[in-house]
PDB file of C-alpha atoms in Angstrom:
ATOM      1  CA  MET A1024       7.401 -40.759 -74.473  1.00  0.00           C
ATOM      2  CA  THR A1025       9.301 -39.659 -71.414  1.00  0.00           C
ATOM      3  CA  LEU A1026       7.190 -39.130 -68.332  1.00  0.00           C
ATOM      4  CA  ILE A1027       7.647 -37.695 -64.818  1.00  0.00           C
ATOM      5  CA  GLU A1028       5.818 -39.866 -62.282  1.00  0.00           C
ATOM      6  CA  SER A1029       5.058 -39.037 -58.692  1.00  0.00           C
ATOM      7  CA  PRO A1030       6.331 -41.924 -56.619  1.00  0.00           C
ATOM      8  CA  TYR A1031       3.815 -41.173 -53.960  1.00  0.00           C
ATOM      9  CA  HIS A1032       0.553 -41.031 -55.887  1.00  0.00           C
ATOM     10  CA  GLY A1033       1.445 -42.423 -59.314  1.00  0.00           C
ATOM     11  CA  TRP A1034       0.287 -39.440 -61.245  1.00  0.00           C
ATOM     12  CA  GLN A1035       2.260 -38.996 -64.538  1.00  0.00           C
ATOM     13  CA  TYR A1036       3.142 -35.835 -66.466  1.00  0.00           C
ATOM     14  CA  ASN A1037       4.750 -35.350 -69.838  1.00  0.00           C
ATOM     15  CA  LEU A1038       7.775 -33.159 -70.186  1.00  0.00           C
ATOM     16  CA  ARG A1039       5.488 -30.171 -71.029  1.00  0.00           C
ATOM     17  CA  GLY A1040       3.927 -30.608 -67.544  1.00  0.00           C
ATOM     18  CA  GLU A1041       0.618 -31.915 -68.841  1.00  0.00           C
ATOM     19  CA  LEU A1042      -1.126 -34.505 -66.635  1.00  0.00           C
ATOM     20  CA  VAL A1043      -1.371 -37.667 -68.645  1.00  0.00           C
ATOM     21  CA  LYS A1044      -2.337 -40.311 -66.015  1.00  0.00           C
ATOM     22  CA  ALA A1045      -3.925 -40.004 -62.562  1.00  0.00           C
ATOM     23  CA  PRO A1046      -4.820 -43.443 -61.306  1.00  0.00           C
ATOM     24  CA  PHE A1047      -7.452 -43.655 -58.590  1.00  0.00           C
ATOM     25  CA  TRP A1048      -8.289 -40.000 -58.500  1.00  0.00           C
ATOM     26  CA  ASP A1049     -11.913 -40.960 -59.003  1.00  0.00           C
ATOM     27  CA  GLY A1050     -11.596 -44.360 -57.304  1.00  0.00           C
ATOM     28  CA  THR A1051     -10.810 -46.296 -60.479  1.00  0.00           C
ATOM     29  CA  PRO A1052      -7.309 -47.608 -61.560  1.00  0.00           C
ATOM     30  CA  ASN A1053      -7.571 -46.189 -65.058  1.00  0.00           C
ATOM     31  CA  ALA A1054      -9.206 -42.899 -64.247  1.00  0.00           C
ATOM     32  CA  ASP A1055      -9.451 -40.357 -67.144  1.00  0.00           C
ATOM     33  CA  PRO A1056      -7.373 -37.306 -66.199  1.00  0.00           C
ATOM     34  CA  SER A1057      -9.105 -34.923 -68.637  1.00  0.00           C
ATOM     35  CA  ALA A1058     -11.541 -33.569 -65.958  1.00  0.00           C
ATOM     36  CA  LEU A1059      -8.613 -32.824 -63.680  1.00  0.00           C
ATOM     37  CA  ARG A1060      -6.700 -31.127 -66.624  1.00  0.00           C
ATOM     38  CA  ARG A1061      -9.753 -28.765 -67.118  1.00  0.00           C
ATOM     39  CA  GLN A1062      -9.241 -27.784 -63.468  1.00  0.00           C
ATOM     40  CA  SER A1063      -5.588 -26.750 -64.024  1.00  0.00           C
ATOM     41  CA  ALA A1064      -4.034 -29.962 -62.776  1.00  0.00           C
ATOM     42  CA  ASP A1065      -1.052 -29.489 -65.169  1.00  0.00           C
ATOM     43  CA  LEU A1066       2.324 -28.594 -63.686  1.00  0.00           C
ATOM     44  CA  LYS A1067       3.203 -24.935 -63.600  1.00  0.00           C
ATOM     45  CA  GLU A1068       6.685 -23.803 -64.442  1.00  0.00           C
ATOM     46  CA  ILE A1069       8.444 -22.207 -61.498  1.00  0.00           C
ATOM     47  CA  ARG A1070      11.958 -20.949 -60.879  1.00  0.00           C
ATOM     48  CA  SER A1071      14.105 -23.472 -59.021  1.00  0.00           C
ATOM     49  CA  SER A1072      17.731 -24.307 -58.329  1.00  0.00           C
ATOM     50  CA  ILE A1073      19.613 -27.097 -56.624  1.00  0.00           C
ATOM     51  CA  TRP A1074      22.445 -26.807 -54.096  1.00  0.00           C
ATOM     52  CA  ASN A1075      23.927 -29.923 -52.591  1.00  0.00           C
ATOM     53  CA  ASP A1076      20.942 -32.032 -53.549  1.00  0.00           C
ATOM     54  CA  ILE A1077      18.496 -29.530 -51.922  1.00  0.00           C
ATOM     55  CA  ILE A1078      15.923 -28.034 -54.236  1.00  0.00           C
ATOM     56  CA  PHE A1079      15.150 -24.358 -53.686  1.00  0.00           C
ATOM     57  CA  VAL A1080      11.909 -22.996 -55.189  1.00  0.00           C
ATOM     58  CA  ASP A1081      11.136 -19.337 -55.869  1.00  0.00           C
ATOM     59  CA  LEU A1082       7.293 -19.107 -56.309  1.00  0.00           C
ATOM     60  CA  SER A1083       7.438 -15.349 -56.569  1.00  0.00           C
ATOM     61  CA  ALA A1084      10.171 -15.294 -59.236  1.00  0.00           C
ATOM     62  CA  LYS A1085      11.451 -12.162 -57.492  1.00  0.00           C
ATOM     63  CA  CYS A1086      14.217 -13.571 -55.231  1.00  0.00           C
ATOM     64  CA  PRO A1087      17.922 -13.146 -56.205  1.00  0.00           C
ATOM     65  CA  THR A1088      19.535 -16.085 -58.015  1.00  0.00           C
ATOM     66  CA  LEU A1089      20.431 -18.952 -55.707  1.00  0.00           C
ATOM     67  CA  PRO A1090      24.189 -18.312 -55.813  1.00  0.00           C
ATOM     68  CA  VAL A1091      23.575 -14.704 -54.820  1.00  0.00           C
ATOM     69  CA  PHE A1092      21.006 -15.663 -52.118  1.00  0.00           C
ATOM     70  CA  LEU A1093      23.150 -18.444 -50.586  1.00  0.00           C
ATOM     71  CA  ALA A1094      26.631 -16.766 -51.044  1.00  0.00           C
ATOM     72  CA  PRO A1095      27.212 -16.446 -47.267  1.00  0.00           C
ATOM     73  CA  LEU A1096      26.146 -20.112 -46.571  1.00  0.00           C
ATOM     74  CA  MET A1097      28.099 -21.360 -49.554  1.00  0.00           C
ATOM     75  CA  ALA A1098      31.182 -19.603 -48.323  1.00  0.00           C
ATOM     76  CA  LEU A1099      30.755 -21.045 -44.871  1.00  0.00           C
ATOM     77  CA  PHE A1100      30.527 -24.616 -46.168  1.00  0.00           C
ATOM     78  CA  GLU A1101      32.902 -24.437 -49.193  1.00  0.00           C
ATOM     79  CA  ASP A1102      35.347 -26.909 -47.669  1.00  0.00           C
ATOM     80  CA  PHE A1103      32.689 -29.320 -46.558  1.00  0.00           C
ATOM     81  CA  ASP A1104      31.929 -32.524 -48.557  1.00  0.00           C
ATOM     82  CA  PHE A1105      28.152 -32.938 -48.458  1.00  0.00           C
ATOM     83  CA  SER A1106      28.413 -36.323 -50.251  1.00  0.00           C
ATOM     84  CA  THR A1107      29.646 -37.881 -47.028  1.00  0.00           C
ATOM     85  CA  LEU A1108      26.400 -37.248 -45.135  1.00  0.00           C
ATOM     86  CA  GLU A1109      24.192 -40.174 -44.246  1.00  0.00           C
ATOM     87  CA  MET A1110      20.447 -40.176 -43.179  1.00  0.00           C
ATOM     88  CA  ALA A1111      20.391 -41.430 -39.569  1.00  0.00           C
ATOM     89  CA  ASN A1112      17.837 -41.789 -36.768  1.00  0.00           C
ATOM     90  CA  ASP A1113      18.684 -42.160 -33.144  1.00  0.00           C
ATOM     91  CA  SER A1114      17.403 -45.315 -31.545  1.00  0.00           C
ATOM     92  CA  ALA A1115      17.194 -46.691 -28.044  1.00  0.00           C
ATOM     93  CA  ASP A1116      19.119 -49.887 -28.831  1.00  0.00           C
ATOM     94  CA  GLY A1117      22.329 -50.875 -30.643  1.00  0.00           C
ATOM     95  CA  ASP A1118      24.824 -48.119 -31.323  1.00  0.00           C
ATOM     96  CA  GLY A1119      22.219 -45.482 -31.035  1.00  0.00           C
ATOM     97  CA  ILE A1120      21.916 -44.848 -34.793  1.00  0.00           C
ATOM     98  CA  HIS A1121      19.634 -46.665 -37.200  1.00  0.00           C
ATOM     99  CA  ARG A1122      20.800 -46.409 -40.782  1.00  0.00           C
ATOM    100  CA  PHE A1123      18.625 -47.235 -43.781  1.00  0.00           C
ATOM    101  CA  SER A1124      18.361 -46.229 -47.435  1.00  0.00           C
ATOM    102  CA  ALA A1125      15.277 -45.820 -49.532  1.00  0.00           C
ATOM    103  CA  LYS A1126      14.793 -45.187 -53.229  1.00  0.00           C
ATOM    104  CA  ALA A1127      12.367 -42.374 -52.507  1.00  0.00           C
ATOM    105  CA  ASN A1128      11.905 -38.660 -52.004  1.00  0.00           C
ATOM    106  CA  TRP A1129      13.002 -37.849 -48.435  1.00  0.00           C
ATOM    107  CA  LYS A1130       9.833 -35.926 -47.591  1.00  0.00           C
ATOM    108  CA  PRO A1131       7.268 -38.720 -47.990  1.00  0.00           C
ATOM    109  CA  LEU A1132       9.725 -41.084 -46.242  1.00  0.00           C
ATOM    110  CA  TRP A1133       9.885 -38.881 -43.124  1.00  0.00           C
ATOM    111  CA  GLU A1134       6.231 -37.877 -43.260  1.00  0.00           C
ATOM    112  CA  ASN A1135       5.255 -41.597 -43.214  1.00  0.00           C
ATOM    113  CA  TYR A1136       8.122 -42.747 -41.017  1.00  0.00           C
ATOM    114  CA  ASP A1137       7.119 -44.996 -38.116  1.00  0.00           C
ATOM    115  CA  PRO A1138      10.074 -46.437 -36.054  1.00  0.00           C
ATOM    116  CA  GLN A1139       7.959 -49.505 -35.120  1.00  0.00           C
ATOM    117  CA  CYS A1140       7.748 -50.500 -38.729  1.00  0.00           C
ATOM    118  CA  LEU A1141      11.438 -50.686 -39.319  1.00  0.00           C
ATOM    119  CA  SER A1142      13.440 -53.787 -38.485  1.00  0.00           C
TER     120      SER A1142
END
């Protein structure tokens, strides 16, 4: 069975969006997710699109399609190669840039980022 797993909390969903595993939600490693499912913990289908590895979400389902919405921005950057971008952080030492890579979603990485923890 193919599953989608949150790298942050370890919750797992099947491809229908149903919660199948929620470790530690009740303090135990093999917690039964059925109580959560009764409280609508399953994923909801929402309209989304991707442009240059950025996910855009339309919770209202009323926005224009992403190509229509982003047309002016897409035209402005049509000659720019976004694949050349690197994640960087200014630092007080060295060349002023600290480069690192992480196999993770960028949001938890930056939300939990502490420069004192990086070497």
